[in-house]
Amino acid sequence: MSIVSWDIVLGISMYLIAVVLAIVYAIKSKNGYSEDNVCGESR
């Protein structure tokens, strides 16, 4: 458990978050933000 390990973990986590956000953005752009509309109408 050193500072280097934390840097690696933070780097990987930030990279994964960026990839997930990019995939979610692509899926929403293809669906025309239908998921957001459904969530808004259901609630």
mmCIF file of C-alpha atoms in Angstrom:
data_model
loop_
_atom_site.group_PDB
_atom_site.id
_atom_site.type_symbol
_atom_site.label_atom_id
_atom_site.label_comp_id
_atom_site.label_asym_id
_atom_site.label_seq_id
_atom_site.Cartn_x
_atom_site.Cartn_y
_atom_site.Cartn_z
ATOM 1 C CA MET A 1 0.000 0.000 0.000
ATOM 2 C CA SER A 2 2.086 2.882 -1.275
ATOM 3 C CA ILE A 3 1.376 6.195 -2.980
ATOM 4 C CA VAL A 4 2.276 4.641 -6.335
ATOM 5 C CA SER A 5 -0.488 2.040 -5.969
ATOM 6 C CA TRP A 6 -3.013 4.823 -5.260
ATOM 7 C CA ASP A 7 -1.854 6.714 -8.365
ATOM 8 C CA ILE A 8 -2.365 3.577 -10.455
ATOM 9 C CA VAL A 9 -5.809 2.943 -8.954
ATOM 10 C CA LEU A 10 -6.889 6.547 -9.492
ATOM 11 C CA GLY A 11 -5.576 6.506 -13.059
ATOM 12 C CA ILE A 12 -7.398 3.266 -13.911
ATOM 13 C CA SER A 13 -10.624 4.426 -12.216
ATOM 14 C CA MET A 14 -10.572 7.766 -14.086
ATOM 15 C CA TYR A 15 -9.874 5.938 -17.365
ATOM 16 C CA LEU A 16 -12.760 3.503 -16.768
ATOM 17 C CA ILE A 17 -15.119 6.355 -15.823
ATOM 18 C CA ALA A 18 -14.192 8.229 -19.016
ATOM 19 C CA VAL A 19 -14.835 5.099 -21.110
ATOM 20 C CA VAL A 20 -18.177 4.424 -19.394
ATOM 21 C CA LEU A 21 -19.295 8.038 -19.852
ATOM 22 C CA ALA A 22 -18.333 7.902 -23.535
ATOM 23 C CA ILE A 23 -20.309 4.652 -24.032
ATOM 24 C CA VAL A 24 -23.354 6.011 -22.165
ATOM 25 C CA TYR A 25 -23.221 9.245 -24.191
ATOM 26 C CA ALA A 26 -23.046 7.265 -27.447
ATOM 27 C CA ILE A 27 -25.973 5.016 -26.427
ATOM 28 C CA LYS A 28 -28.113 7.997 -25.358
ATOM 29 C CA SER A 29 -27.313 9.879 -28.576
ATOM 30 C CA LYS A 30 -28.440 6.814 -30.588
ATOM 31 C CA ASN A 31 -31.625 6.360 -28.543
ATOM 32 C CA GLY A 32 -32.444 10.067 -28.741
ATOM 33 C CA TYR A 33 -32.362 10.427 -24.934
ATOM 34 C CA SER A 34 -35.343 8.075 -24.671
ATOM 35 C CA GLU A 35 -34.072 6.745 -21.318
ATOM 36 C CA ASP A 36 -34.115 10.218 -19.738
ATOM 37 C CA ASN A 37 -37.675 10.820 -20.996
ATOM 38 C CA VAL A 38 -38.866 7.484 -19.582
ATOM 39 C CA CYS A 39 -37.294 8.196 -16.194
ATOM 40 C CA GLY A 40 -38.812 11.689 -16.154
ATOM 41 C CA GLU A 41 -42.292 10.410 -17.063
ATOM 42 C CA SER A 42 -42.209 7.438 -14.665
ATOM 43 C CA ARG A 43 -41.325 9.755 -11.766
#
